[in-house]
Tab-separated table of C-alpha atoms in Angstrom:
chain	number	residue	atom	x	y	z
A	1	UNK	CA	-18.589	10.259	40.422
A	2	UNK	CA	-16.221	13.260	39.785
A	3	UNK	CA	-16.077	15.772	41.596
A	4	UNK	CA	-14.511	19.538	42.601
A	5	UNK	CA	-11.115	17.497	42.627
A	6	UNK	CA	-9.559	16.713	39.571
A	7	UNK	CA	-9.993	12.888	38.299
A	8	UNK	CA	-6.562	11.797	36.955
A	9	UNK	CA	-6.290	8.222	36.158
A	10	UNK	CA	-3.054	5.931	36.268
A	11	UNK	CA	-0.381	6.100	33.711
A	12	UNK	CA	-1.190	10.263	33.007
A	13	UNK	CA	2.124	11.902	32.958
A	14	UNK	CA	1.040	15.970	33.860
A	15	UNK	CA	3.631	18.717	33.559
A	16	UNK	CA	2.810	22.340	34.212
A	17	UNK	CA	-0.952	21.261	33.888
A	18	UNK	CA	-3.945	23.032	35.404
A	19	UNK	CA	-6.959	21.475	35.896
A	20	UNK	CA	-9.812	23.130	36.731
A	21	UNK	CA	-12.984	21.553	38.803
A	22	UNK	CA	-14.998	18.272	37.871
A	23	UNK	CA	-12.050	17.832	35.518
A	24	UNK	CA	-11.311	14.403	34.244
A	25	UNK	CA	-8.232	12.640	32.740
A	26	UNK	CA	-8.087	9.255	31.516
A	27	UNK	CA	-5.309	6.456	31.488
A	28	UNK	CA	-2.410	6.935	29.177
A	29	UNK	CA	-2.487	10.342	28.552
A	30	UNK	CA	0.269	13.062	28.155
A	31	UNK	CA	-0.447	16.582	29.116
A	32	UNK	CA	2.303	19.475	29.197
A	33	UNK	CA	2.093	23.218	29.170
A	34	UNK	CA	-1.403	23.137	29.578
A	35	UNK	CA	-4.843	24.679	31.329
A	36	UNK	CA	-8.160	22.727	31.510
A	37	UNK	CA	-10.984	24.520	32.257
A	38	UNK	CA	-14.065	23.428	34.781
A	39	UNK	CA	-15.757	20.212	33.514
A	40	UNK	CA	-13.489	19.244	30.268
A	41	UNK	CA	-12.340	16.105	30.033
A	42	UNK	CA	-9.917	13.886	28.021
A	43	UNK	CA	-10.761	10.006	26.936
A	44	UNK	CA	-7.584	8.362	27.068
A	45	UNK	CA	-4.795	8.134	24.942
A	46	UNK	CA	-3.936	12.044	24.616
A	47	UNK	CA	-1.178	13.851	23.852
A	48	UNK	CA	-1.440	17.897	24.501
A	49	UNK	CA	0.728	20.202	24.657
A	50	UNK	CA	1.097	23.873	25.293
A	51	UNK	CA	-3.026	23.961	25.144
A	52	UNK	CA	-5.343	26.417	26.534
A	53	UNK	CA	-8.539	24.253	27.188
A	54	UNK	CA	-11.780	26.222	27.913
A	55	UNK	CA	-15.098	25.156	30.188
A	56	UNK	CA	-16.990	22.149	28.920
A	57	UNK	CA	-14.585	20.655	26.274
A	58	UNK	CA	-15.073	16.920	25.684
A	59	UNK	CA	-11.958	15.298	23.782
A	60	UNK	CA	-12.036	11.669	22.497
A	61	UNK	CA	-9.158	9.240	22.963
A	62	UNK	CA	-6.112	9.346	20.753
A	63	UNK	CA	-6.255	12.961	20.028
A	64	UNK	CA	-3.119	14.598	19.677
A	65	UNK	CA	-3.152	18.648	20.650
A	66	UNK	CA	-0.147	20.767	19.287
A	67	UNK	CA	2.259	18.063	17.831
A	68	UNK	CA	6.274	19.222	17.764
A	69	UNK	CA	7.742	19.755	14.366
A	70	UNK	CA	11.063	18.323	13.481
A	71	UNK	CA	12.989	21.190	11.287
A	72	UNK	CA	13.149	19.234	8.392
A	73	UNK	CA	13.651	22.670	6.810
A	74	UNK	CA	16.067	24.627	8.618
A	75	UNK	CA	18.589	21.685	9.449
A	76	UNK	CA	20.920	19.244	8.127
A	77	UNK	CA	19.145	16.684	9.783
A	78	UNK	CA	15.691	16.111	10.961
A	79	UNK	CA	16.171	13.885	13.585
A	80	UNK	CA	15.590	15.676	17.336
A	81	UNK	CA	19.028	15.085	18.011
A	82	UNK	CA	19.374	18.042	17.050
A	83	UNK	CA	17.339	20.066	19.613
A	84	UNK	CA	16.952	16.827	21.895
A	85	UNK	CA	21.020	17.038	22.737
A	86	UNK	CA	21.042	15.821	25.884
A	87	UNK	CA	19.721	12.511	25.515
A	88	UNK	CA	22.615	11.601	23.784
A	89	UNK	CA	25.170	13.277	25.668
A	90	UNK	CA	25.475	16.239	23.156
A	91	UNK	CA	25.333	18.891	25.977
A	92	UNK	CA	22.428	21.358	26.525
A	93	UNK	CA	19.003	20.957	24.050
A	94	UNK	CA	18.153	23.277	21.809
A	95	UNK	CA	16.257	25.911	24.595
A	96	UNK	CA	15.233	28.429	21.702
A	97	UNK	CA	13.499	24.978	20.010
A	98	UNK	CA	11.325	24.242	22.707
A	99	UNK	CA	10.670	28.480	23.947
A	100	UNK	CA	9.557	28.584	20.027
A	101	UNK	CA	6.471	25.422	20.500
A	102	UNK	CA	5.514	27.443	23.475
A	103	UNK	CA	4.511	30.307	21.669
A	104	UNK	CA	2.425	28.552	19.046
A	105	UNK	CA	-0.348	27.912	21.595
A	106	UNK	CA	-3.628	26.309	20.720
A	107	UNK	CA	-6.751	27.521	22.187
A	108	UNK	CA	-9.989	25.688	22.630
A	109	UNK	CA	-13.254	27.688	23.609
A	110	UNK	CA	-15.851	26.307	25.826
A	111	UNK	CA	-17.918	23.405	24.811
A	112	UNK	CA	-15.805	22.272	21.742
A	113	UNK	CA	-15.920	18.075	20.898
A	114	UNK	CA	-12.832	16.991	19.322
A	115	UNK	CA	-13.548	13.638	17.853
A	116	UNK	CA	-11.649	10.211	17.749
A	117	UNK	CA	-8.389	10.495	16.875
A	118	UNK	CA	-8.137	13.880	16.018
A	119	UNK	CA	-5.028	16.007	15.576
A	120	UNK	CA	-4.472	19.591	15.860
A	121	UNK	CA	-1.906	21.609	14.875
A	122	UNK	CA	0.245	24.227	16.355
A	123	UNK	CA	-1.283	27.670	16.976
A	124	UNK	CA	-4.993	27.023	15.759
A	125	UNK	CA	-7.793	28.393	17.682
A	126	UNK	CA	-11.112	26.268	17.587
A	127	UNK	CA	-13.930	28.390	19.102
A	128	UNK	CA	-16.749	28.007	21.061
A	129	UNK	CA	-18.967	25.117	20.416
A	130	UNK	CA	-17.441	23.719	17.544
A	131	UNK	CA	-17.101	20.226	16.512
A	132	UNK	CA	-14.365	18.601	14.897
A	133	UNK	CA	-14.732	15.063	13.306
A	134	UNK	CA	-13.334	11.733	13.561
A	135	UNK	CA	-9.172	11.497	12.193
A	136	UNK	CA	-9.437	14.860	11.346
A	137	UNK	CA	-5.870	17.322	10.938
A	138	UNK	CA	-6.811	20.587	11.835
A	139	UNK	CA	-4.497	23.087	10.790
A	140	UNK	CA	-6.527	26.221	10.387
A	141	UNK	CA	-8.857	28.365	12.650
A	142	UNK	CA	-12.223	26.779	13.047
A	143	UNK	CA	-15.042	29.354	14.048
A	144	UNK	CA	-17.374	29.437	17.098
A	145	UNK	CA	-20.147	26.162	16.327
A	146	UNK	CA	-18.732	25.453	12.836
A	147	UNK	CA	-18.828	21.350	12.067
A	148	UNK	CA	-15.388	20.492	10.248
A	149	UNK	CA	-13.852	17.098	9.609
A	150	UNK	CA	-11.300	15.870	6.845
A	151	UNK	CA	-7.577	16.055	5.979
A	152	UNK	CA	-7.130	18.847	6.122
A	153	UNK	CA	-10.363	19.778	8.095
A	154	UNK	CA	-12.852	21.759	6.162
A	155	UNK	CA	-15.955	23.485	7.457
A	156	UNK	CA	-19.195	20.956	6.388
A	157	UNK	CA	-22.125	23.132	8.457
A	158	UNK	CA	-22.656	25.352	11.422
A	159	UNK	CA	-24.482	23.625	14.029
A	160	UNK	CA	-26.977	26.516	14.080
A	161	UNK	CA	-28.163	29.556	12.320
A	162	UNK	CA	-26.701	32.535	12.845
A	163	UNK	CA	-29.724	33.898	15.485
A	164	UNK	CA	-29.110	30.817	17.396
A	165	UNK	CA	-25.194	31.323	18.116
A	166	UNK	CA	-25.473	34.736	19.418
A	167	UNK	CA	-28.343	34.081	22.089
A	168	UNK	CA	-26.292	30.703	22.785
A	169	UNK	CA	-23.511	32.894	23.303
A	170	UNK	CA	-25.713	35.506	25.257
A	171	UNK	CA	-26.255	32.790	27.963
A	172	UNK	CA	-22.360	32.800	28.805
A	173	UNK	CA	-23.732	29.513	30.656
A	174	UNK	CA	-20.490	27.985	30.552
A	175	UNK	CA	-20.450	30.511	33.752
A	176	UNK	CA	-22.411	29.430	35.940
A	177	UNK	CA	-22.054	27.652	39.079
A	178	UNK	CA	-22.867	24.154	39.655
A	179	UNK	CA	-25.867	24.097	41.881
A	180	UNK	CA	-27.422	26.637	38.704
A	181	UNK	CA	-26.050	23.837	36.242
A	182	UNK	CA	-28.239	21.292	38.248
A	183	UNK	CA	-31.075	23.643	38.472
A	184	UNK	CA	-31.639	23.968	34.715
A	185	UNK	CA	-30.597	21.306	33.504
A	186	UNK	CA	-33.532	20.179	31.877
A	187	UNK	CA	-33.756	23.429	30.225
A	188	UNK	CA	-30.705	22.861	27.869
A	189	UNK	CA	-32.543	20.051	25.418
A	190	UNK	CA	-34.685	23.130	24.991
A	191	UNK	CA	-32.681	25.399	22.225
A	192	UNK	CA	-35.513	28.439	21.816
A	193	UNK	CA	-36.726	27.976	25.601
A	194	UNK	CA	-33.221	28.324	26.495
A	195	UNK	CA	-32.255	31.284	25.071
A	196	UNK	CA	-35.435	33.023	25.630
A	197	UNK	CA	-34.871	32.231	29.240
A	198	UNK	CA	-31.443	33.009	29.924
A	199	UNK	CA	-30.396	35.013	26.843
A	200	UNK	CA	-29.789	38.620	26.753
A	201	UNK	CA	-31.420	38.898	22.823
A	202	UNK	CA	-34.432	38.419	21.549
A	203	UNK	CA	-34.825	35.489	18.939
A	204	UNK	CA	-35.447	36.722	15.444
A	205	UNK	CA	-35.334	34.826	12.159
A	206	UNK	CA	-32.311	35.648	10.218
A	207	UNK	CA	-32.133	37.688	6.775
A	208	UNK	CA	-31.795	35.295	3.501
C-alpha cells in the first residue's frame, strides 16, 4: 500500500526530484529537474525531465517527458560531443546547452493520463484533466480535459461539455485532504451529483 512516503522502486535514478505524498515511481525510470505532485505516479520505464507534474497525474510506462535536442541546426555536428565535452575529455560541457533545456519546462495539470508510450516535447503545457493517447508526440499545448492522440497529437474530443469542466474545475478537489478523499469517494462516479455537491456553479445546459 503507498503511503505519505514516496514509493520509489529499484533501478529509478532521481536528480533534483520532488515528490510529493502517496507518490509512486516504478522500476527503470529516469527523473531529473522535476516536481511530482500528491498522488501522481509513473509506470515504469520513464524518462522526465525538467517537468512540473501536478496532483493526480497517472503516466504509463515508456513515456518520455521533455526529450533533449541535439543542434542539428546550429552546429557542425550533431553528435552531443559537442555540449557533452567532458565525457570525452574535451574539457567543460556546454553549461549554456543544458541552462537552455531548463527553461523549456513542461507542465502537467492535475489529473492528466499520459498514455503508453507517449512522448512530450519541450515546453508544452497539458492542462487539467486531459488525456493523451497511446505513442502519441505531443508538441503543442493541449487544453484543460481535451482527448488528443496521433503524430503529431491532435485534439479528437473534450471529455465533457463545456458546463461540465467549469463545475469540475469549481470542485478544486484535487485539494483536498486525504481523510475528505476517503470520505467521498463514492461520490466521484457521480459527474452531476458531484458538482452539485461540491461545486461552486450551478449546472446549466450549454448554448448550441
Amino acid at each position: 500500500m503507498l503511503s505519505v512516503q514516496p514509493t520509489v522502486e529499484e533501478d529509478v535514478l532521481l536528480n533534483n526530484v520532488q515528490l510529493g505524498r502517496y507518490t509512486e515511481i516504478k522500476a527503470h525510470s529516469i527523473l531529473e529537474e522535476t516536481r511530482m505532485g500528491d498522488y501522481s505516479y509513473c509506470a515504469g520505464y520513464n524518462q522526465i525531465y525538467a517537468t512540473d507534474i501536478g496532483k493526480f497525474c497517472s503516466i504509463a510506462s515508456f513515456v518520455r517527458i521533455n526529450p533533449g535536442n541535439h543542434p542539428c541546426y546550429a552546429r557542425v555536428a550533431q553528435h552531443h560531443f559537442t555540449y557533452r565535452r567532458s565525457l570525452f575529455g574535451f574539457g567543460d560541457d556546454d553549461a549554456a546547452f543544458f541552462q537552455g533545456r531548463l527553461e523549456k519546462m513542461v507542465t502537467l495539470g492535475h489529473d492528466v493520463w499520459l498514455g503508453h508510450n507517449v512522448t512530450v516535447m519541450p515546453g508544452v503545457t497539458i492542462g487539467n484533466g486531459a488525456v493523451v493517447g497511446s505513442g502519441a508526440v505531443v508538441t503543442r499545448d493541449v487544453e484543460p480535459y481535451a482527448v488528443v492522440a496521433g503524430v503529431p497529437a491532435k485534439k479528437i474530443r473534450m471529455r465533457f461539455s463545456d458546463t461540465i469542466i467549469r463545475g469540475i474545475e469549481s470542485t478544486h478537489w484535487w485539494d483536498w485532504d486525504h481523510d475528505t478523499i476517503r470520505d467521498r469517494l463514492t461520490d466521484f462516479n457521480d459527474i452531476p451529483g458531484f458538482i452539485k455537491k461540491y461545486g461552486q456553479c450551478q449546472l446549466q445546459e450549454d448554448n448550441p
